[in-house]
PDB file of C-alpha atoms in Angstrom:
ATOM      1  CA  UNK A   1      -6.892   0.324  27.433  1.00 39.00           C
ATOM      2  CA  UNK A   2      -4.973  -3.066  27.745  1.00 41.00           C
ATOM      3  CA  UNK A   3      -1.135  -2.657  27.564  1.00 41.00           C
ATOM      4  CA  UNK A   4       1.773  -5.790  27.200  1.00 35.00           C
ATOM      5  CA  UNK A   5       4.493  -3.547  28.975  1.00 39.00           C
ATOM      6  CA  UNK A   6       5.383  -0.113  28.688  1.00 45.00           C
ATOM      7  CA  UNK A   7       7.626   0.369  25.478  1.00 55.00           C
ATOM      8  CA  UNK A   8       9.325   4.159  24.134  1.00 90.00           C
ATOM      9  CA  UNK A   9       6.804   4.161  20.685  1.00 96.00           C
ATOM     10  CA  UNK A  10       3.863   1.281  20.496  1.00 96.00           C
ATOM     11  CA  UNK A  11       1.298   1.209  22.820  1.00 95.00           C
ATOM     12  CA  UNK A  12      -0.963  -2.419  22.998  1.00 94.00           C
ATOM     13  CA  UNK A  13      -4.507  -2.004  22.363  1.00 96.00           C
ATOM     14  CA  UNK A  14      -5.892  -5.121  22.947  1.00 94.00           C
ATOM     15  CA  UNK A  15      -5.554  -8.221  25.575  1.00 85.00           C
ATOM     16  CA  UNK A  16      -1.956  -9.700  24.944  1.00 70.00           C
ATOM     17  CA  UNK A  17      -2.732 -12.897  22.541  1.00 74.00           C
ATOM     18  CA  UNK A  18      -0.978 -14.759  20.112  1.00 79.00           C
ATOM     19  CA  UNK A  19      -2.001 -13.513  16.665  1.00 86.00           C
ATOM     20  CA  UNK A  20      -1.011 -13.778  12.966  1.00 86.00           C
ATOM     21  CA  UNK A  21      -1.849 -10.299  12.770  1.00 94.00           C
ATOM     22  CA  UNK A  22      -0.462  -6.944  14.130  1.00 96.00           C
ATOM     23  CA  UNK A  23      -2.882  -3.671  12.872  1.00 97.00           C
ATOM     24  CA  UNK A  24      -0.653  -0.768  13.401  1.00 98.00           C
ATOM     25  CA  UNK A  25      -1.773   2.635  13.592  1.00 98.00           C
ATOM     26  CA  UNK A  26       0.006   5.626  13.449  1.00 98.00           C
ATOM     27  CA  UNK A  27      -2.267   8.988  14.900  1.00 96.00           C
ATOM     28  CA  UNK A  28      -2.365  13.037  13.296  1.00 94.00           C
ATOM     29  CA  UNK A  29      -0.123  15.592  14.137  1.00 90.00           C
ATOM     30  CA  UNK A  30      -1.239  16.091  18.077  1.00 87.00           C
ATOM     31  CA  UNK A  31      -2.556  12.618  17.787  1.00 89.00           C
ATOM     32  CA  UNK A  32      -1.800  10.260  20.404  1.00 93.00           C
ATOM     33  CA  UNK A  33      -2.164   6.371  21.156  1.00 95.00           C
ATOM     34  CA  UNK A  34      -5.463   6.791  22.034  1.00 94.00           C
ATOM     35  CA  UNK A  35      -7.012   8.677  19.062  1.00 94.00           C
ATOM     36  CA  UNK A  36      -7.464   4.732  17.981  1.00 97.00           C
ATOM     37  CA  UNK A  37      -8.962   3.153  21.106  1.00 96.00           C
ATOM     38  CA  UNK A  38     -12.177   2.858  19.883  1.00 96.00           C
ATOM     39  CA  UNK A  39     -11.239   0.679  17.322  1.00 97.00           C
ATOM     40  CA  UNK A  40     -10.495  -2.550  19.376  1.00 96.00           C
ATOM     41  CA  UNK A  41     -13.766  -3.269  20.244  1.00 95.00           C
ATOM     42  CA  UNK A  42     -14.029  -3.412  16.812  1.00 96.00           C
ATOM     43  CA  UNK A  43     -11.077  -6.072  16.207  1.00 94.00           C
ATOM     44  CA  UNK A  44     -11.372  -9.956  15.835  1.00 92.00           C
ATOM     45  CA  UNK A  45      -9.771 -11.524  18.553  1.00 90.00           C
ATOM     46  CA  UNK A  46      -7.158 -12.903  16.273  1.00 91.00           C
ATOM     47  CA  UNK A  47      -5.794  -9.742  15.141  1.00 94.00           C
ATOM     48  CA  UNK A  48      -3.309  -7.625  18.091  1.00 95.00           C
ATOM     49  CA  UNK A  49      -4.533  -3.567  17.660  1.00 97.00           C
ATOM     50  CA  UNK A  50      -1.224  -1.306  18.799  1.00 97.00           C
ATOM     51  CA  UNK A  51      -0.437   2.613  18.541  1.00 97.00           C
ATOM     52  CA  UNK A  52       2.120   4.625  17.983  1.00 98.00           C
ATOM     53  CA  UNK A  53       2.762   7.240  20.808  1.00 97.00           C
ATOM     54  CA  UNK A  54       4.736   9.585  19.432  1.00 96.00           C
ATOM     55  CA  UNK A  55       6.773  11.909  22.170  1.00 94.00           C
ATOM     56  CA  UNK A  56       5.281  14.861  23.688  1.00 91.00           C
ATOM     57  CA  UNK A  57       1.583  13.415  24.574  1.00 89.00           C
ATOM     58  CA  UNK A  58       0.041  11.419  26.847  1.00 88.00           C
ATOM     59  CA  UNK A  59       2.174   9.254  28.573  1.00 91.00           C
ATOM     60  CA  UNK A  60       5.620  10.941  27.089  1.00 93.00           C
ATOM     61  CA  UNK A  61       4.500  14.312  27.030  1.00 89.00           C
ATOM     62  CA  UNK A  62       7.996  15.441  29.291  1.00 90.00           C
ATOM     63  CA  UNK A  63       9.610  13.948  26.274  1.00 92.00           C
ATOM     64  CA  UNK A  64      10.443  16.850  23.558  1.00 92.00           C
ATOM     65  CA  UNK A  65       9.162  16.231  20.225  1.00 93.00           C
ATOM     66  CA  UNK A  66      10.650  14.906  16.618  1.00 94.00           C
ATOM     67  CA  UNK A  67      10.357  16.811  14.396  1.00 92.00           C
ATOM     68  CA  UNK A  68      11.813  14.029  11.676  1.00 95.00           C
ATOM     69  CA  UNK A  69       9.845  11.536  10.006  1.00 96.00           C
ATOM     70  CA  UNK A  70      12.641   9.096   8.782  1.00 96.00           C
ATOM     71  CA  UNK A  71      13.743   9.084  12.879  1.00 97.00           C
ATOM     72  CA  UNK A  72      10.207   8.404  14.191  1.00 97.00           C
ATOM     73  CA  UNK A  73       9.614   5.290  12.073  1.00 98.00           C
ATOM     74  CA  UNK A  74      13.181   4.096  12.730  1.00 97.00           C
ATOM     75  CA  UNK A  75      12.111   4.334  16.249  1.00 97.00           C
ATOM     76  CA  UNK A  76       9.252   2.705  16.003  1.00 98.00           C
ATOM     77  CA  UNK A  77      10.307   0.050  13.345  1.00 98.00           C
ATOM     78  CA  UNK A  78      12.739  -1.003  16.002  1.00 97.00           C
ATOM     79  CA  UNK A  79      10.421  -1.832  18.582  1.00 96.00           C
ATOM     80  CA  UNK A  80       8.138  -3.626  16.098  1.00 96.00           C
ATOM     81  CA  UNK A  81      11.064  -5.911  14.818  1.00 96.00           C
ATOM     82  CA  UNK A  82      11.371  -6.998  18.525  1.00 94.00           C
ATOM     83  CA  UNK A  83       7.541  -7.822  19.093  1.00 92.00           C
ATOM     84  CA  UNK A  84       6.321 -11.594  19.200  1.00 90.00           C
ATOM     85  CA  UNK A  85       6.788 -12.121  15.202  1.00 90.00           C
ATOM     86  CA  UNK A  86       3.052 -11.314  12.547  1.00 92.00           C
ATOM     87  CA  UNK A  87       2.249 -10.478   9.637  1.00 94.00           C
ATOM     88  CA  UNK A  88       1.597  -6.125   9.588  1.00 97.00           C
ATOM     89  CA  UNK A  89      -0.771  -3.880   8.748  1.00 98.00           C
ATOM     90  CA  UNK A  90       0.315  -0.356   8.495  1.00 98.00           C
ATOM     91  CA  UNK A  91      -2.429   2.117   9.015  1.00 98.00           C
ATOM     92  CA  UNK A  92      -1.800   6.425   9.647  1.00 98.00           C
ATOM     93  CA  UNK A  93      -3.784   9.379   9.704  1.00 97.00           C
ATOM     94  CA  UNK A  94      -3.084  12.410   7.951  1.00 94.00           C
ATOM     95  CA  UNK A  95       1.140  13.191   9.657  1.00 95.00           C
ATOM     96  CA  UNK A  96       0.501   8.949  10.274  1.00 97.00           C
ATOM     97  CA  UNK A  97       0.035   8.161   6.696  1.00 98.00           C
ATOM     98  CA  UNK A  98       3.865   9.308   5.891  1.00 97.00           C
ATOM     99  CA  UNK A  99       5.262   7.844   9.339  1.00 98.00           C
ATOM    100  CA  UNK A 100       3.513   4.926   8.657  1.00 98.00           C
ATOM    101  CA  UNK A 101       5.016   4.687   4.765  1.00 98.00           C
ATOM    102  CA  UNK A 102       8.528   5.512   5.929  1.00 97.00           C
ATOM    103  CA  UNK A 103       7.990   2.751   8.953  1.00 98.00           C
ATOM    104  CA  UNK A 104       6.873   0.105   5.905  1.00 98.00           C
ATOM    105  CA  UNK A 105      10.669   1.228   3.939  1.00 98.00           C
ATOM    106  CA  UNK A 106      12.398   0.739   7.050  1.00 97.00           C
ATOM    107  CA  UNK A 107      10.727  -3.007   7.473  1.00 98.00           C
ATOM    108  CA  UNK A 108      10.953  -3.763   4.118  1.00 98.00           C
ATOM    109  CA  UNK A 109      14.635  -3.403   3.883  1.00 96.00           C
ATOM    110  CA  UNK A 110      15.196  -5.800   6.556  1.00 97.00           C
ATOM    111  CA  UNK A 111      13.177  -8.281   4.902  1.00 97.00           C
ATOM    112  CA  UNK A 112       9.729  -7.550   7.082  1.00 97.00           C
ATOM    113  CA  UNK A 113       7.815  -5.844   4.083  1.00 98.00           C
ATOM    114  CA  UNK A 114       4.384  -4.920   5.811  1.00 98.00           C
ATOM    115  CA  UNK A 115       1.210  -6.763   4.125  1.00 97.00           C
ATOM    116  CA  UNK A 116      -0.599  -3.163   3.757  1.00 98.00           C
ATOM    117  CA  UNK A 117      -0.179   0.146   3.938  1.00 98.00           C
ATOM    118  CA  UNK A 118      -2.980   2.220   4.510  1.00 98.00           C
ATOM    119  CA  UNK A 119      -3.065   5.967   3.942  1.00 98.00           C
ATOM    120  CA  UNK A 120      -5.889   8.323   5.338  1.00 98.00           C
ATOM    121  CA  UNK A 121      -6.475  12.012   4.921  1.00 95.00           C
ATOM    122  CA  UNK A 122      -2.726  12.073   3.669  1.00 96.00           C
ATOM    123  CA  UNK A 123      -1.382  13.610   0.340  1.00 95.00           C
ATOM    124  CA  UNK A 124       1.328  10.879  -1.002  1.00 95.00           C
ATOM    125  CA  UNK A 125       4.765  11.220   0.647  1.00 93.00           C
ATOM    126  CA  UNK A 126       6.288  14.662   0.027  1.00 84.00           C
ATOM    127  CA  UNK A 127       3.057  16.770  -0.544  1.00 76.00           C
ATOM    128  CA  UNK A 128       1.073  18.714   1.709  1.00 62.00           C
ATOM    129  CA  UNK A 129      -1.466  21.062   1.621  1.00 65.00           C
ATOM    130  CA  UNK A 130      -0.393  24.447   3.055  1.00 65.00           C
ATOM    131  CA  UNK A 131       2.972  23.539   4.148  1.00 60.00           C
ATOM    132  CA  UNK A 132       3.396  26.531   5.555  1.00 62.00           C
ATOM    133  CA  UNK A 133       1.057  26.804   8.389  1.00 69.00           C
ATOM    134  CA  UNK A 134       3.346  25.578  11.223  1.00 62.00           C
ATOM    135  CA  UNK A 135       4.905  28.745  10.969  1.00 60.00           C
ATOM    136  CA  UNK A 136       1.342  31.280  11.411  1.00 65.00           C
ATOM    137  CA  UNK A 137       0.829  32.850  14.056  1.00 64.00           C
ATOM    138  CA  UNK A 138      -0.634  31.723  17.326  1.00 65.00           C
ATOM    139  CA  UNK A 139      -3.685  32.405  17.193  1.00 67.00           C
ATOM    140  CA  UNK A 140      -3.962  31.910  13.755  1.00 72.00           C
ATOM    141  CA  UNK A 141      -2.208  28.430  13.725  1.00 70.00           C
ATOM    142  CA  UNK A 142      -4.662  27.368  16.484  1.00 69.00           C
ATOM    143  CA  UNK A 143      -7.673  28.467  14.369  1.00 73.00           C
ATOM    144  CA  UNK A 144      -6.993  26.952  11.293  1.00 71.00           C
ATOM    145  CA  UNK A 145      -6.731  23.693  13.723  1.00 69.00           C
ATOM    146  CA  UNK A 146      -9.924  24.050  15.565  1.00 63.00           C
ATOM    147  CA  UNK A 147     -11.729  24.758  12.812  1.00 68.00           C
ATOM    148  CA  UNK A 148     -10.751  20.839  11.115  1.00 65.00           C
ATOM    149  CA  UNK A 149     -12.327  19.462  14.361  1.00 62.00           C
ATOM    150  CA  UNK A 150      -8.649  18.546  15.580  1.00 60.00           C
ATOM    151  CA  UNK A 151      -9.183  20.033  18.555  1.00 62.00           C
ATOM    152  CA  UNK A 152     -11.704  19.064  21.423  1.00 61.00           C
ATOM    153  CA  UNK A 153     -14.181  21.854  22.076  1.00 58.00           C
ATOM    154  CA  UNK A 154     -13.432  21.738  25.672  1.00 61.00           C
ATOM    155  CA  UNK A 155      -9.401  22.735  24.961  1.00 67.00           C
ATOM    156  CA  UNK A 156     -10.171  24.739  22.500  1.00 54.00           C
ATOM    157  CA  UNK A 157     -11.054  27.709  24.239  1.00 59.00           C
ATOM    158  CA  UNK A 158      -8.653  27.068  27.325  1.00 61.00           C
ATOM    159  CA  UNK A 159      -5.495  28.874  26.830  1.00 64.00           C
ATOM    160  CA  UNK A 160      -3.092  27.674  29.534  1.00 70.00           C
ATOM    161  CA  UNK A 161      -3.668  24.221  27.585  1.00 71.00           C
ATOM    162  CA  UNK A 162      -3.393  25.784  24.170  1.00 68.00           C
ATOM    163  CA  UNK A 163       0.353  27.301  24.821  1.00 73.00           C
ATOM    164  CA  UNK A 164       1.116  23.533  25.992  1.00 74.00           C
ATOM    165  CA  UNK A 165      -0.419  21.735  23.133  1.00 77.00           C
ATOM    166  CA  UNK A 166       0.945  24.543  20.468  1.00 83.00           C
ATOM    167  CA  UNK A 167       4.939  23.502  20.702  1.00 81.00           C
ATOM    168  CA  UNK A 168       4.011  19.756  19.546  1.00 87.00           C
ATOM    169  CA  UNK A 169       1.632  20.147  16.713  1.00 86.00           C
ATOM    170  CA  UNK A 170       3.807  22.808  15.345  1.00 88.00           C
ATOM    171  CA  UNK A 171       7.003  20.034  15.626  1.00 91.00           C
ATOM    172  CA  UNK A 172       4.589  17.481  14.144  1.00 92.00           C
ATOM    173  CA  UNK A 173       2.991  19.648  10.955  1.00 89.00           C
ATOM    174  CA  UNK A 174       6.715  20.772  10.458  1.00 90.00           C
ATOM    175  CA  UNK A 175       8.013  16.790   9.980  1.00 94.00           C
ATOM    176  CA  UNK A 176       4.818  16.268   8.210  1.00 93.00           C
ATOM    177  CA  UNK A 177       6.181  19.643   6.017  1.00 90.00           C
ATOM    178  CA  UNK A 178       9.656  18.603   5.723  1.00 92.00           C
ATOM    179  CA  UNK A 179       9.315  15.171   5.016  1.00 93.00           C
ATOM    180  CA  UNK A 180      10.948  14.130   1.427  1.00 91.00           C
ATOM    181  CA  UNK A 181      11.686  10.353   0.467  1.00 90.00           C
ATOM    182  CA  UNK A 182      15.605   9.168   0.513  1.00 87.00           C
ATOM    183  CA  UNK A 183      16.534  10.191  -2.567  1.00 87.00           C
ATOM    184  CA  UNK A 184      16.581   6.400  -5.168  1.00 89.00           C
ATOM    185  CA  UNK A 185      13.463   5.094  -2.794  1.00 93.00           C
ATOM    186  CA  UNK A 186      12.788   1.670  -4.343  1.00 96.00           C
ATOM    187  CA  UNK A 187       8.074   0.988  -4.252  1.00 97.00           C
ATOM    188  CA  UNK A 188       6.701  -1.245  -1.637  1.00 98.00           C
ATOM    189  CA  UNK A 189       5.517  -4.430  -3.452  1.00 98.00           C
ATOM    190  CA  UNK A 190       2.520  -5.061  -0.521  1.00 98.00           C
ATOM    191  CA  UNK A 191      -0.595  -2.964  -1.491  1.00 97.00           C
ATOM    192  CA  UNK A 192      -1.661   0.077  -1.019  1.00 98.00           C
ATOM    193  CA  UNK A 193      -5.481   1.223   0.510  1.00 98.00           C
ATOM    194  CA  UNK A 194      -5.879   5.250   0.441  1.00 98.00           C
ATOM    195  CA  UNK A 195      -8.991   7.022   2.656  1.00 98.00           C
ATOM    196  CA  UNK A 196     -10.479   9.756   2.120  1.00 97.00           C
ATOM    197  CA  UNK A 197     -12.617  11.840   4.073  1.00 95.00           C
ATOM    198  CA  UNK A 198     -15.630  13.379   1.967  1.00 95.00           C
ATOM    199  CA  UNK A 199     -15.261  17.748   1.864  1.00 92.00           C
ATOM    200  CA  UNK A 200     -11.582  17.080   3.760  1.00 91.00           C
ATOM    201  CA  UNK A 201      -9.935  20.929   3.506  1.00 87.00           C
ATOM    202  CA  UNK A 202      -6.437  19.475   3.489  1.00 85.00           C
ATOM    203  CA  UNK A 203      -6.543  16.970   0.473  1.00 92.00           C
ATOM    204  CA  UNK A 204      -6.816  16.805  -2.750  1.00 93.00           C
ATOM    205  CA  UNK A 205      -8.603  13.911  -3.661  1.00 95.00           C
ATOM    206  CA  UNK A 206      -7.508  14.318  -7.257  1.00 95.00           C
ATOM    207  CA  UNK A 207      -4.151  13.412  -6.138  1.00 95.00           C
ATOM    208  CA  UNK A 208      -4.292  10.347  -4.044  1.00 96.00           C
ATOM    209  CA  UNK A 209      -3.839   8.394  -6.998  1.00 94.00           C
ATOM    210  CA  UNK A 210      -0.077   9.255  -7.003  1.00 95.00           C
ATOM    211  CA  UNK A 211       0.041   6.808  -4.007  1.00 97.00           C
ATOM    212  CA  UNK A 212       0.298   4.156  -6.690  1.00 97.00           C
ATOM    213  CA  UNK A 213       3.810   5.220  -6.836  1.00 96.00           C
ATOM    214  CA  UNK A 214       4.863   4.308  -3.946  1.00 97.00           C
ATOM    215  CA  UNK A 215       4.457  -0.221  -4.275  1.00 98.00           C
ATOM    216  CA  UNK A 216       4.622  -2.249  -7.716  1.00 98.00           C
ATOM    217  CA  UNK A 217       1.219  -3.706  -6.063  1.00 97.00           C
ATOM    218  CA  UNK A 218      -2.441  -3.109  -6.028  1.00 97.00           C
ATOM    219  CA  UNK A 219      -3.499   0.542  -5.118  1.00 98.00           C
ATOM    220  CA  UNK A 220      -6.709   1.003  -4.207  1.00 97.00           C
ATOM    221  CA  UNK A 221      -8.762   4.865  -3.067  1.00 98.00           C
ATOM    222  CA  UNK A 222     -12.398   4.394  -0.468  1.00 98.00           C
ATOM    223  CA  UNK A 223     -13.799   7.674   0.056  1.00 97.00           C
ATOM    224  CA  UNK A 224     -15.857   8.036   3.414  1.00 97.00           C
ATOM    225  CA  UNK A 225     -17.946  10.442   5.371  1.00 96.00           C
ATOM    226  CA  UNK A 226     -16.533  12.373   7.947  1.00 92.00           C
ATOM    227  CA  UNK A 227     -14.231  15.201   6.578  1.00 90.00           C
ATOM    228  CA  UNK A 228     -10.490  15.222   7.484  1.00 89.00           C
ATOM    229  CA  UNK A 229     -11.016  12.891  10.342  1.00 90.00           C
ATOM    230  CA  UNK A 230     -13.076  10.025   8.931  1.00 94.00           C
ATOM    231  CA  UNK A 231     -10.846   7.616  11.292  1.00 95.00           C
ATOM    232  CA  UNK A 232     -14.090   8.279  14.206  1.00 93.00           C
ATOM    233  CA  UNK A 233     -17.226   7.507  11.736  1.00 94.00           C
ATOM    234  CA  UNK A 234     -18.398   3.823  11.267  1.00 96.00           C
ATOM    235  CA  UNK A 235     -15.523   2.470  12.806  1.00 97.00           C
ATOM    236  CA  UNK A 236     -16.327  -0.714  12.208  1.00 97.00           C
ATOM    237  CA  UNK A 237     -16.321  -0.743   8.658  1.00 97.00           C
ATOM    238  CA  UNK A 238     -13.378   1.078   8.419  1.00 98.00           C
ATOM    239  CA  UNK A 239     -11.669  -1.466  10.799  1.00 97.00           C
ATOM    240  CA  UNK A 240     -12.751  -4.552   8.302  1.00 96.00           C
ATOM    241  CA  UNK A 241     -11.784  -2.718   5.466  1.00 96.00           C
ATOM    242  CA  UNK A 242      -8.048  -2.045   6.836  1.00 97.00           C
ATOM    243  CA  UNK A 243      -8.443  -6.106   7.548  1.00 95.00           C
ATOM    244  CA  UNK A 244      -9.361  -6.703   3.965  1.00 88.00           C
ATOM    245  CA  UNK A 245     -10.189 -10.351   2.959  1.00 80.00           C
ATOM    246  CA  UNK A 246      -8.574 -13.430   5.518  1.00 69.00           C
ATOM    247  CA  UNK A 247      -8.722 -16.708   5.570  1.00 61.00           C
TER     248      UNK A 247
END
């Protein structure tokens, strides 16, 4: 995985280059920047692909997780603003969608609104199916996550790894469940693209139209195969759609 330099929150998944567009990917609960590593092959040469590395995973495993979406977004936005100037497309999956949305607000407030916000496998900000899941007993909590397909088979039956991962997973899901947009938040003006995986048990497709309330721009919904983790299916088609029409 290519990397321009070590940063606290942002990792480059493509070779360093001067680009006019940067796609920023925000992982799901428990996910790391490597969740989007397979996207790199589908990104054209004039686009940079970066992904967010939350504390408590990957090369930040020893750091305590952060259970506050606004704090996460503020840290990400600060690092993006230190990168070479570029237009941004923000793509967030599950928890990552609300972190991406909050990051878009921070960028907008300093005059750097992204070109597009992409919200994947996530209800509109302030809503979440099963918001108490992070309080469930360990066995129930772990079984629920395994059933969703978010835990690799080699890890699912490994008791020691489970005990290491549970605190970070609980923290992420608590952050998602307790997140509420700031009172009086003005809508974005950029387009918002929603993505839904067929059969996703965590997202009611009928509610996704409410993402339109976060922007005065266009809001669209794309339904894809693959359930909650559809982002690993038909990657070239998804990346092409995320990039949208280009010169």
